[in-house]
Short mmCIF file of C-alpha atoms and ligand atoms in Angstrom, two decimals:
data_model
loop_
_atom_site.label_atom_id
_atom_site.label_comp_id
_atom_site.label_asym_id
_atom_site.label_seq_id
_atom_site.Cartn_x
_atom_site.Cartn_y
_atom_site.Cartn_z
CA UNK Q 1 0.00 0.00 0.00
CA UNK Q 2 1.34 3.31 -0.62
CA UNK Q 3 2.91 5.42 2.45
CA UNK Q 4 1.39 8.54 3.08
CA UNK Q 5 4.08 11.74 3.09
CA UNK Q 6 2.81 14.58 4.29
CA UNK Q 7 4.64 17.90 3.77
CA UNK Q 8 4.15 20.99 5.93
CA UNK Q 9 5.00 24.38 4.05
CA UNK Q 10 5.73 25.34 0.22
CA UNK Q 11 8.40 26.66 1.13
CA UNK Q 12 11.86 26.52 -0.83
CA UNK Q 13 12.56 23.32 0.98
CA UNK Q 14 8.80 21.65 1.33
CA UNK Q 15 7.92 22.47 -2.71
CA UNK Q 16 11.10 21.18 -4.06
CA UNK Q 17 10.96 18.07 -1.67
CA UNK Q 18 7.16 17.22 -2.88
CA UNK Q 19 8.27 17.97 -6.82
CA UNK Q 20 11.17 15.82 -6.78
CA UNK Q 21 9.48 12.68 -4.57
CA UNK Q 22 7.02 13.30 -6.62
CA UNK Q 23 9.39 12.15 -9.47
CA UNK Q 24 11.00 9.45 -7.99
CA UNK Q 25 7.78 7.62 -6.08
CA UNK Q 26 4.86 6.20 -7.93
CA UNK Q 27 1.18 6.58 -6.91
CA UNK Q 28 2.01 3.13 -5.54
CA UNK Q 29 5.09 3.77 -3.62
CA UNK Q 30 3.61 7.07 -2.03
CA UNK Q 31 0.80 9.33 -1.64
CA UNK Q 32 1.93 13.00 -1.54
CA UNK Q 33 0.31 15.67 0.34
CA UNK Q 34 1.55 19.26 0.42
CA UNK Q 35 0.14 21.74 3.22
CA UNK Q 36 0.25 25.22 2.80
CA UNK Q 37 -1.28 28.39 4.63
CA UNK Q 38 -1.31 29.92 0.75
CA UNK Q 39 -2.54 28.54 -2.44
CA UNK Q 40 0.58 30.26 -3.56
CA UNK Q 41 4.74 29.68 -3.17
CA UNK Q 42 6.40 32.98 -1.92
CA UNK Q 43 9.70 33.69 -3.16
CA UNK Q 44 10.74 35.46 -0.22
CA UNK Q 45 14.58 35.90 -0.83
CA UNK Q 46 12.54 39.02 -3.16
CA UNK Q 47 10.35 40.50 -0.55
CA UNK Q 48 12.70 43.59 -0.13
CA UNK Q 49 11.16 43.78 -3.31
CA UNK Q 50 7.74 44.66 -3.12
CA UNK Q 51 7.95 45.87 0.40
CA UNK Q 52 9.18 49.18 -0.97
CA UNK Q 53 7.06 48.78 -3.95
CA UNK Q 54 10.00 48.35 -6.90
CA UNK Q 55 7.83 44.88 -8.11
CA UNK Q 56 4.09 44.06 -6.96
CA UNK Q 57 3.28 41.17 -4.79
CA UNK Q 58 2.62 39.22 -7.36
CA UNK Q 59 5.80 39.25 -9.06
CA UNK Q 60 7.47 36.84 -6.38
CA UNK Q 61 4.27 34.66 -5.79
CA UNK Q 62 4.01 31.45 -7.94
CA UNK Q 63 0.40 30.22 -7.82
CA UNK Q 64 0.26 26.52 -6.46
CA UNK Q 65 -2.13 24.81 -8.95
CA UNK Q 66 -0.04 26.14 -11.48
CA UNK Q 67 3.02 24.36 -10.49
CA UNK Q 68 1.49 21.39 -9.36
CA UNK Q 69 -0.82 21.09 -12.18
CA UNK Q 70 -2.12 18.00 -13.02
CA UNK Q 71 1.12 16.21 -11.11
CA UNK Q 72 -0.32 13.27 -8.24
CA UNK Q 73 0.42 15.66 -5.52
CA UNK Q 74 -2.54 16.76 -3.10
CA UNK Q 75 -2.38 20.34 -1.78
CA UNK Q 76 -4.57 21.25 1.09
CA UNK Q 77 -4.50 24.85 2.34
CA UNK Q 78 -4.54 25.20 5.59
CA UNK Q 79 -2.84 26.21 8.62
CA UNK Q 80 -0.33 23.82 10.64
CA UNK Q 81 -1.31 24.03 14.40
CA UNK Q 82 0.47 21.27 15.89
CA UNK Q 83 2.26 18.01 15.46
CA UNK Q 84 2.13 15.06 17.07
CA UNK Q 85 4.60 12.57 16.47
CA UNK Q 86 3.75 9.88 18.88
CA UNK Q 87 0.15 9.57 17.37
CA UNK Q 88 1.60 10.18 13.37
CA UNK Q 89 -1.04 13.45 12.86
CA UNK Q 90 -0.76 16.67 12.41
CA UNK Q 91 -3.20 19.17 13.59
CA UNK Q 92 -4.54 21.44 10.54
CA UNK Q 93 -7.16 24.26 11.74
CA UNK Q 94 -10.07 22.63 9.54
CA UNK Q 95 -8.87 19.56 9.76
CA UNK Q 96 -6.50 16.43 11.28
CA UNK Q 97 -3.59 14.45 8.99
CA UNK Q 98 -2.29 11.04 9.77
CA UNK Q 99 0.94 10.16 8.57
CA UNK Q 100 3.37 7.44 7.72
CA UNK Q 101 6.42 9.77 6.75
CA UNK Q 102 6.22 13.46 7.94
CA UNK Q 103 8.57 16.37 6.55
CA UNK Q 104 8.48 19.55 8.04
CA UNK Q 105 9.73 22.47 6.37
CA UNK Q 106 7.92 25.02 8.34
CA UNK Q 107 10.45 27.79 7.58
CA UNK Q 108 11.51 30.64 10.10
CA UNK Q 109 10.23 32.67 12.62
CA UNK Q 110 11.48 36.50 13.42
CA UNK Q 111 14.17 36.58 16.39
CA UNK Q 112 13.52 39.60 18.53
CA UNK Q 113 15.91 38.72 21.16
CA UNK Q 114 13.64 40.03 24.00
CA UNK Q 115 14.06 43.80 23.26
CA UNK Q 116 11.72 45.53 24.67
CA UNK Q 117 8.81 46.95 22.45
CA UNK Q 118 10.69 45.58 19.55
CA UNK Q 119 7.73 43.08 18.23
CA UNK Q 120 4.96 45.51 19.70
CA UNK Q 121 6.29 48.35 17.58
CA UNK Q 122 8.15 47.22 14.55
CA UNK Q 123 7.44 45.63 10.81
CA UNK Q 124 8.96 42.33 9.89
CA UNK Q 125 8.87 41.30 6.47
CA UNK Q 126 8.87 37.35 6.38
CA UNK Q 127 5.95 37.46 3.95
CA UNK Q 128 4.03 39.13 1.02
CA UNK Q 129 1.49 39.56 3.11
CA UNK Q 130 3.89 41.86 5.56
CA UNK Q 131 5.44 43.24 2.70
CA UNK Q 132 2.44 44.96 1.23
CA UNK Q 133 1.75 46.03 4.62
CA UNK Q 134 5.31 48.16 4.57
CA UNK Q 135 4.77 49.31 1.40
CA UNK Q 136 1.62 51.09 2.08
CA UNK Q 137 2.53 52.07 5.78
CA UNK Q 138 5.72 54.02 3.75
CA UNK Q 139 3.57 55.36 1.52
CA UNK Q 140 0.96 56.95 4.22
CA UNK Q 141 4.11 58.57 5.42
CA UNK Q 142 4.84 60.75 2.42
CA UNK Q 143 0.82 61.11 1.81
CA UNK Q 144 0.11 62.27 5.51
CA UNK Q 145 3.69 64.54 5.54
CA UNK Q 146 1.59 67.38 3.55
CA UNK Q 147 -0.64 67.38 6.18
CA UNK Q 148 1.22 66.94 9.91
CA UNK Q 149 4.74 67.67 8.83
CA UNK Q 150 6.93 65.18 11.66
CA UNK Q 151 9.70 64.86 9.83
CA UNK Q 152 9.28 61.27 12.03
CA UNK Q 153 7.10 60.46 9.68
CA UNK Q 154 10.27 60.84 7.09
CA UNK Q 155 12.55 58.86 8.88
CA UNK Q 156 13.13 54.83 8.22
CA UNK Q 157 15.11 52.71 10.41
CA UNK Q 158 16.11 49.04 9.51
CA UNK Q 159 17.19 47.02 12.82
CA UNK Q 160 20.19 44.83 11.14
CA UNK Q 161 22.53 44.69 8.33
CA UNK Q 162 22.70 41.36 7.43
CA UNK Q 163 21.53 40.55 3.89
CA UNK Q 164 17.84 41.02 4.33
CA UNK Q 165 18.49 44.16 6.25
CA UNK Q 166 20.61 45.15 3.60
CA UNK Q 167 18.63 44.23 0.61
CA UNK Q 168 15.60 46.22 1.75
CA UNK Q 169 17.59 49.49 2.96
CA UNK Q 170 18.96 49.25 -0.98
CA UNK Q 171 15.45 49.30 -1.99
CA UNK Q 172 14.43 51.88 0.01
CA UNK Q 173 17.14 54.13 -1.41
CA UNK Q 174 16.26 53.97 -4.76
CA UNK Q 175 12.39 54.36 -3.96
CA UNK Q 176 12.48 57.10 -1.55
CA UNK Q 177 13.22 59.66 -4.47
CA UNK Q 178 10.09 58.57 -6.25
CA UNK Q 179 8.13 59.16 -3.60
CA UNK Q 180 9.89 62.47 -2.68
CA UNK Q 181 8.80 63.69 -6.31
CA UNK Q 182 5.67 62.33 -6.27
CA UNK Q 183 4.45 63.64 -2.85
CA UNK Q 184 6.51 67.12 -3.46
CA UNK Q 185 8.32 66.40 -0.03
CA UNK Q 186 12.00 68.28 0.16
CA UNK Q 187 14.78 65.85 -0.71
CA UNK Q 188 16.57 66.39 2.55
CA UNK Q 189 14.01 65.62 4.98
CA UNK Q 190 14.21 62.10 4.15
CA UNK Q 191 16.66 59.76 6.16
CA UNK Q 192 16.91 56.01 5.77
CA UNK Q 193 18.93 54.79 8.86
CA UNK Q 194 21.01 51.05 8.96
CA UNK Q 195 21.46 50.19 12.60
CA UNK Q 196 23.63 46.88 13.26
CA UNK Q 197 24.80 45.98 16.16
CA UNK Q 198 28.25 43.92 14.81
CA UNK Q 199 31.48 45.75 14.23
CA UNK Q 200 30.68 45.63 10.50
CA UNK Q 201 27.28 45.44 8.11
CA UNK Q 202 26.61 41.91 6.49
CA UNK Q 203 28.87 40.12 9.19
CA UNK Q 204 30.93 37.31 7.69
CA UNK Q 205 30.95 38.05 4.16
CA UNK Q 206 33.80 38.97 1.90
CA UNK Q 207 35.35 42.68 3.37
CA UNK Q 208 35.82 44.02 -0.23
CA UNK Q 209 32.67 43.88 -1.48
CA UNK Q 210 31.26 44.49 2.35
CA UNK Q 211 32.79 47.99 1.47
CA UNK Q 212 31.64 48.22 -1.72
CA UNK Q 213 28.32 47.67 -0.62
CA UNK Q 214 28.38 50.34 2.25
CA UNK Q 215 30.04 53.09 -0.06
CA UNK Q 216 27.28 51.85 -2.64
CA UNK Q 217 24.69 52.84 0.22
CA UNK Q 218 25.90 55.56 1.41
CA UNK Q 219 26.12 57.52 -1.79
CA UNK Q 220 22.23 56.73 -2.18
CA UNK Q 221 22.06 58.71 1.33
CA UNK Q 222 22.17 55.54 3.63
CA UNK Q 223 23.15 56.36 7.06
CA UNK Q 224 25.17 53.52 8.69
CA UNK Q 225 25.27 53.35 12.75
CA UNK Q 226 27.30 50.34 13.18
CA UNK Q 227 28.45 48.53 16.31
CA UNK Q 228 25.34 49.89 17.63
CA UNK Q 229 22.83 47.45 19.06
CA UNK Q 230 18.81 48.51 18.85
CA UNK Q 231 17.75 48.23 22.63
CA UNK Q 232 14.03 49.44 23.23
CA UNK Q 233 11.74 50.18 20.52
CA UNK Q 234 8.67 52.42 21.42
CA UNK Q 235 6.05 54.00 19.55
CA UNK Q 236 7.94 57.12 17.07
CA UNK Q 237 11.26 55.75 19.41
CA UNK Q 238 14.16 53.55 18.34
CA UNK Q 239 16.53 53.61 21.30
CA UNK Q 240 20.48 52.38 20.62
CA UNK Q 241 22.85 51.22 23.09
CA UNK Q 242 25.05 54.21 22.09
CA UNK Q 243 22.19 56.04 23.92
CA UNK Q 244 21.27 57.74 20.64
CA UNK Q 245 17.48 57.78 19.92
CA UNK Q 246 16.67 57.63 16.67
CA UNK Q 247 12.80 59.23 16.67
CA UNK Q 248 10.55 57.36 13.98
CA UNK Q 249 7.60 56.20 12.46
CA UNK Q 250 9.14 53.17 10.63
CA UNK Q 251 11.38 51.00 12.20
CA UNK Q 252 11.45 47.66 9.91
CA UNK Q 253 13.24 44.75 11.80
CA UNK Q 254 15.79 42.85 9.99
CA UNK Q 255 17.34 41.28 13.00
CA UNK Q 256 17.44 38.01 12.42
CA UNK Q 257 15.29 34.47 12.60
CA UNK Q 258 14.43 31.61 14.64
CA UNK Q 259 12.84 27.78 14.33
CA UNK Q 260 9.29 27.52 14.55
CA UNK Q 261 6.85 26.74 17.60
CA UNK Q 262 5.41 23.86 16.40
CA UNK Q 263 8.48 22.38 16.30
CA UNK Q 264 9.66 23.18 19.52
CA UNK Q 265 6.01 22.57 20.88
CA UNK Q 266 5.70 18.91 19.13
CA UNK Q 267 9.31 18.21 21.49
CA UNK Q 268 11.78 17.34 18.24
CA UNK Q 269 15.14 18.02 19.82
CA UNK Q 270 16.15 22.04 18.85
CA UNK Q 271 19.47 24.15 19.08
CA UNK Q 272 18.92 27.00 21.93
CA UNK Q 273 17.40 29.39 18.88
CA UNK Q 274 14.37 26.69 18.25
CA UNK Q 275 15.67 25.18 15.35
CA UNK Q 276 15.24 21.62 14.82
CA UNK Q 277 18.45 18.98 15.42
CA UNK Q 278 18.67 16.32 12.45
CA UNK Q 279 20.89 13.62 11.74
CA UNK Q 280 22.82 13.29 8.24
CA UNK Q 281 19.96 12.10 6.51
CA UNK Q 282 17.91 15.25 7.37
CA UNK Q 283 15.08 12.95 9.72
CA UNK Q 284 14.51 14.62 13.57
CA UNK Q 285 17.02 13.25 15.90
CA UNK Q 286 15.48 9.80 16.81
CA UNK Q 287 12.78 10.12 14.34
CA UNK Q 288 13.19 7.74 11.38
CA UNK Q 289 9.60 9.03 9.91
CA UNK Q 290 9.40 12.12 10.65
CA UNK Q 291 12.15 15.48 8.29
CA UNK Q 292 12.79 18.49 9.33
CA UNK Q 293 13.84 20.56 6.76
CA UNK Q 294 14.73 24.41 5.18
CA UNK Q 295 15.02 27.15 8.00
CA UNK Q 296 13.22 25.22 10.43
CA UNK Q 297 16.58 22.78 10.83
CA UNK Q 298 19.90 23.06 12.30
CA UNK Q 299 22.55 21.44 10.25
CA UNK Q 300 26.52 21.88 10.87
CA UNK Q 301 28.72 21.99 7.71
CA UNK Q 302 32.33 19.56 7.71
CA UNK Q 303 33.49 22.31 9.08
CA UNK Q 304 31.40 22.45 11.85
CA UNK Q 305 29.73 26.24 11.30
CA UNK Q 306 25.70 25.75 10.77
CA UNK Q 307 24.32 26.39 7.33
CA UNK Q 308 22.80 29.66 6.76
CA UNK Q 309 18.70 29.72 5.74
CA UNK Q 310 19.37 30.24 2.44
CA UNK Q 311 17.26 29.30 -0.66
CA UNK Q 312 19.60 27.48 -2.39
CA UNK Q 313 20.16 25.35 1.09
CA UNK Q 314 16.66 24.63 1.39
CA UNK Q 315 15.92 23.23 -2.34
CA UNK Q 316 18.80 20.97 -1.74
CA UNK Q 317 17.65 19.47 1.51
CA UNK Q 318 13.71 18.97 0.03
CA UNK Q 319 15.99 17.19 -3.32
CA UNK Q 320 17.52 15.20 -0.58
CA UNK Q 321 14.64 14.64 1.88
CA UNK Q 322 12.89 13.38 -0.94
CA UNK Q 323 15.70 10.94 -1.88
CA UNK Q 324 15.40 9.28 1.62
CA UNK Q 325 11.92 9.16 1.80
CA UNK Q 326 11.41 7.02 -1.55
CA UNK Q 327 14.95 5.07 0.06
CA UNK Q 328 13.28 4.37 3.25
CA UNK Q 329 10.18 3.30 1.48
CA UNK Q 330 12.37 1.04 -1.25
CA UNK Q 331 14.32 -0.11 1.62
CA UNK Q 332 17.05 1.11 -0.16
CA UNK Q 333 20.43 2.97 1.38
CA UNK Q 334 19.95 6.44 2.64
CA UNK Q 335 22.14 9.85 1.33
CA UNK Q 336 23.71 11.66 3.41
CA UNK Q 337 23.22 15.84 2.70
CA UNK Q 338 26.01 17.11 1.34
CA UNK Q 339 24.95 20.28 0.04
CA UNK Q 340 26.85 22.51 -3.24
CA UNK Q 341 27.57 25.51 -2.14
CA UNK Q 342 27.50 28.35 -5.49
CA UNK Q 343 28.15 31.39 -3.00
CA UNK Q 344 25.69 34.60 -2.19
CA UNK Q 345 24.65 37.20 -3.68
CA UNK Q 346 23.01 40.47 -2.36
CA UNK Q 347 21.49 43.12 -4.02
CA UNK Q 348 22.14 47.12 -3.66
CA UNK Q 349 18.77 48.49 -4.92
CA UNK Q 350 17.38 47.66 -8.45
CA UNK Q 351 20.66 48.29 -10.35
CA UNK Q 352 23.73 46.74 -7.97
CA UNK Q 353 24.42 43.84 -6.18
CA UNK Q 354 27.56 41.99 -4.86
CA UNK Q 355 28.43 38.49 -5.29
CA UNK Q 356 30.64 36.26 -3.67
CA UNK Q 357 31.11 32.91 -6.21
CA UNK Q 358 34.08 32.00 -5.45
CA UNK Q 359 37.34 33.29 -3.99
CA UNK Q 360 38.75 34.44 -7.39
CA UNK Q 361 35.17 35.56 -9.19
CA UNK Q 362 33.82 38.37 -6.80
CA UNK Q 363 31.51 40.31 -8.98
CA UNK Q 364 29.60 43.48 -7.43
CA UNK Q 365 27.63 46.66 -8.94
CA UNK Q 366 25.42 46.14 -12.70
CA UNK Q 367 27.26 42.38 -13.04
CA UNK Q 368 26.28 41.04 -9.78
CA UNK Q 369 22.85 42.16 -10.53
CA UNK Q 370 22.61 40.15 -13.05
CA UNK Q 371 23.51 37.21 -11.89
CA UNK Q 372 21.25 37.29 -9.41
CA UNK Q 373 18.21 37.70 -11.70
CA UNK Q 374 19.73 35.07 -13.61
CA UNK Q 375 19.61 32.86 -10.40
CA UNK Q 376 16.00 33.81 -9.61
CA UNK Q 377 15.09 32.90 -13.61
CA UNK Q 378 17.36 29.30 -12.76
CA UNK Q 379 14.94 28.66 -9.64
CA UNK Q 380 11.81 29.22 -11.18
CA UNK Q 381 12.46 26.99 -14.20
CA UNK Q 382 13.48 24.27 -12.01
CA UNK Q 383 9.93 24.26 -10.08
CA UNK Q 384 8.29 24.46 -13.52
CA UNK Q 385 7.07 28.44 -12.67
CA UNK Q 386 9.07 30.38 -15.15
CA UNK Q 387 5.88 30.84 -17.39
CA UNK Q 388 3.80 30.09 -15.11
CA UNK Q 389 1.61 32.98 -12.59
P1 LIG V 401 20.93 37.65 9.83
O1 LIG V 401 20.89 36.92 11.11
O2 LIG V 401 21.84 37.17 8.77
O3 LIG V 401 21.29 39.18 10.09
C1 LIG V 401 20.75 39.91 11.16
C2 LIG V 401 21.66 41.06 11.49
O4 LIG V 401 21.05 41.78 12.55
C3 LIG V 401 23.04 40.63 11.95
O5 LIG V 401 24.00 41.34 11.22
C4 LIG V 401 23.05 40.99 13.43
O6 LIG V 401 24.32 41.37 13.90
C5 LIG V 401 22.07 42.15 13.47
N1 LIG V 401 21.47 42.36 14.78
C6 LIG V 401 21.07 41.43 15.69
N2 LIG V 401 20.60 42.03 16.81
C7 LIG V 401 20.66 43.35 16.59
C8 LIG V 401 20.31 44.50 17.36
N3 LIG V 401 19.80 44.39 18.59
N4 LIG V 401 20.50 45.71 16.82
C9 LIG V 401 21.02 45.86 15.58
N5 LIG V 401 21.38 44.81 14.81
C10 LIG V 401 21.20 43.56 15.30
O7 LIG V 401 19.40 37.73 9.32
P2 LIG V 401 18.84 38.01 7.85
O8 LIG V 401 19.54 39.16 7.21
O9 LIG V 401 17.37 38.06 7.97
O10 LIG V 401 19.24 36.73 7.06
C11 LIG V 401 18.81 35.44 7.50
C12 LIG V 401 19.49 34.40 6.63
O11 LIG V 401 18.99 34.48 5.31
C13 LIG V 401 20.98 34.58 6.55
O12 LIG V 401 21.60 33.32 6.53
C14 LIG V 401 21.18 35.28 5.24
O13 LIG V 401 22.44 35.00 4.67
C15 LIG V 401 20.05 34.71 4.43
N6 LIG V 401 19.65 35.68 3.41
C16 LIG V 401 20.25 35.58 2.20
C17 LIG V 401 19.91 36.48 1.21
C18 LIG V 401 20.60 36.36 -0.12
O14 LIG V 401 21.27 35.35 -0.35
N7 LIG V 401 20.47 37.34 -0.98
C19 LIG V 401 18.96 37.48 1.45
C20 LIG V 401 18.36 37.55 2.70
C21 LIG V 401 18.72 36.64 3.68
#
């Protein structure tokens, strides 16, 4: 009889792990069922995107159907409330799932570290949904200026300059000048602040085209405060550790992420920032039926530092989740993940971006930019979305 493999999230990780099973396992060998809170797939390394209103929200959605088409894969939309792996179900809201094989790819949660006021009084941007919700809330700013004049109401703050933080403060400098024209607000009134609490911005990456990147920013009127932890966050306040206050209306917070609750809440063994432990076959520590996959895991590399939440980490763990899970069915030997690593690129805005491929090809500015579209184009032909919305 075939094993039911149910899949929570179409995500990166829980879309390419149902496409490729989906290619290796028969209607005999396994019946596939995807669960999503959308009928859509979010590509949400874009969401800088249309959070400052450069592309629409549905530029990086992929509708669902239209992937899955007429492929042996059942998609239920709903929303995952809990798990529990001693019975084999999952708890939708309409509904309850049993299971034989479970993979969880659940993505990430926002990390607020416990700073005061900081989730009360800040935007995240982990989803179209919150996306549109900046975009708007930036452009009631300039609309309501005319009227109240706080040049608060002028002032954007991003909490962390890692890549997401980053990405979106790029964005923001090359919209903010629309919106200056269009709304007839003076130039100089506007101030788009990067606060990161590291001794540099995107900590880790490659220190040439860190500077690049900075200089890049900078010259779009980016104001770097660096080394500078966000502390409190209260309504029109964002309070540093320098003791600087940095009053308001926006503060977007780019901080970092977490695992999810229902995996910490169904008792799969997590890491101290709730993100799931696996063994090298991607299945929950002492779990053989049960994956936990994309952002929501916590896997070290050979060199012992854990693998960043990337995108092009998550497709290859779903590829190799789904390996396993027609092995374990075929009773045949299991892969271990051993993921190819192509490098990162961020972008600066809608023109520039930096790239770090390898140690000799470091491409930044109009070059890097196009690589990265390239990448995005790669992506979407592999899930069978380039022509499809
Ligand atoms: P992150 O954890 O990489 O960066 C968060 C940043 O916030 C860090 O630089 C950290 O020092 C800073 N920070 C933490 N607490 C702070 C505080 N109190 N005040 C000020 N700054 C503070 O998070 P992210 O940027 O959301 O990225 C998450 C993951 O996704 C990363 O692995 C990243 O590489 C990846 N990502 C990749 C891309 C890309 O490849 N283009 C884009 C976005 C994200």
């Amino acid at each position: 009889m075939a094993k039911k493999v149910v899949i929570l999230g179409a995500g990166y990780a829980g879309l390419y792990c149902a496409l490729e099973l989906n290619k290796l396992a028969t209607s005999q060998d396994a019946e596939i069922i995807l669960v999503n809170k959308h009928d859509y797939h979010q590509l949400i390394t874009q969401l800088h995107e249309p959070a400052v209103g450069a592309k629409n929200p549905e530029d990086i959605t992929v509708s669902l159907n239209a992937v899955l088409g007429a492929k042996p894969i059942k998609f239920v939309k709903d929303i995952v409330v809990s798990i529990n792996k001693e019975a084999k179900t999952v708890e939708l809201g309409n509904t309850t799932l049993s299971y034989d094989y479970l993979v969880v790819a659940l993505g990430s949660e926002t990390e607020f570290f416990g700073i005061p006021g900081l989730k009360e009084y800040s935007f995240t941007m982990k989803s179209v949904n919150q996306a549109t919700r900046i975009r708007e809330h930036i452009e009631k700013c300039f609309e309501n200026y005319a009227k109240e004049k706080r040049d608060s109401m002028l002032t954007f703050v991003v909490g962390g300059a890692g890549f997401s933080g980053v990405e979106l403060v790029g964005e923001l400098a090359d919209k903010l000048p629309e919106l200056t024209a269009k709304y007839n607000v003076p130039k100089d009134k506007v101030k788009i602040y990067s606060v990161e609490a590291a001794p540099s911005i995107m900590p880790g990456f490659d220190p040439e085209l860190v500077e690049f990147a900075k200089k890049s920013l900078e010259d779009r009127g980016v104001k770097f405060s660096i080394g500078t932890p966000v502390v409190q966050v209260e309504p029109g306040k964002v309070h540093l550790k320098s003791g600087d206050v940095i009053e308001t209306d926006t503060m977007i917070w780019t901080g970092g992420v977490r695992g999810v609750q229902q995996v910490i809440d169904a008792g799969f063994e997590t890491e101290p920032r709730g993100r799931a432990k696996v063994d090298e076959h991607m299945r929950a520590l002492g779990h053989h039926d049960v994956w936990i996959i994309g952002d929501a895991c916590f896997v070290l590399s050979p060199e012992g530092r854990p693998y960043p939440p990337t995108g092009q980490i998550s497709t290859q763990m779903g590829e190799n989740a789904a390996v396993n899970i027609y092995s374990t069915i075929k009773h045949m030997k299991l892969e271990k993940f051993e993921p190819h690593l192509y490098g990162a690129v961020a972008s600066l805005g809608r023109k520039e971006a930096v790239a770090n491929l390898s140690p000799k090809f470091k491409p930044k500015g109009w070059v890097a930019y196009r690589i990265k579209d390239a990448s995005k184009m790669r992506y979407l032909s592999s899930i069978g979305a380039l022509f499809k919305k």
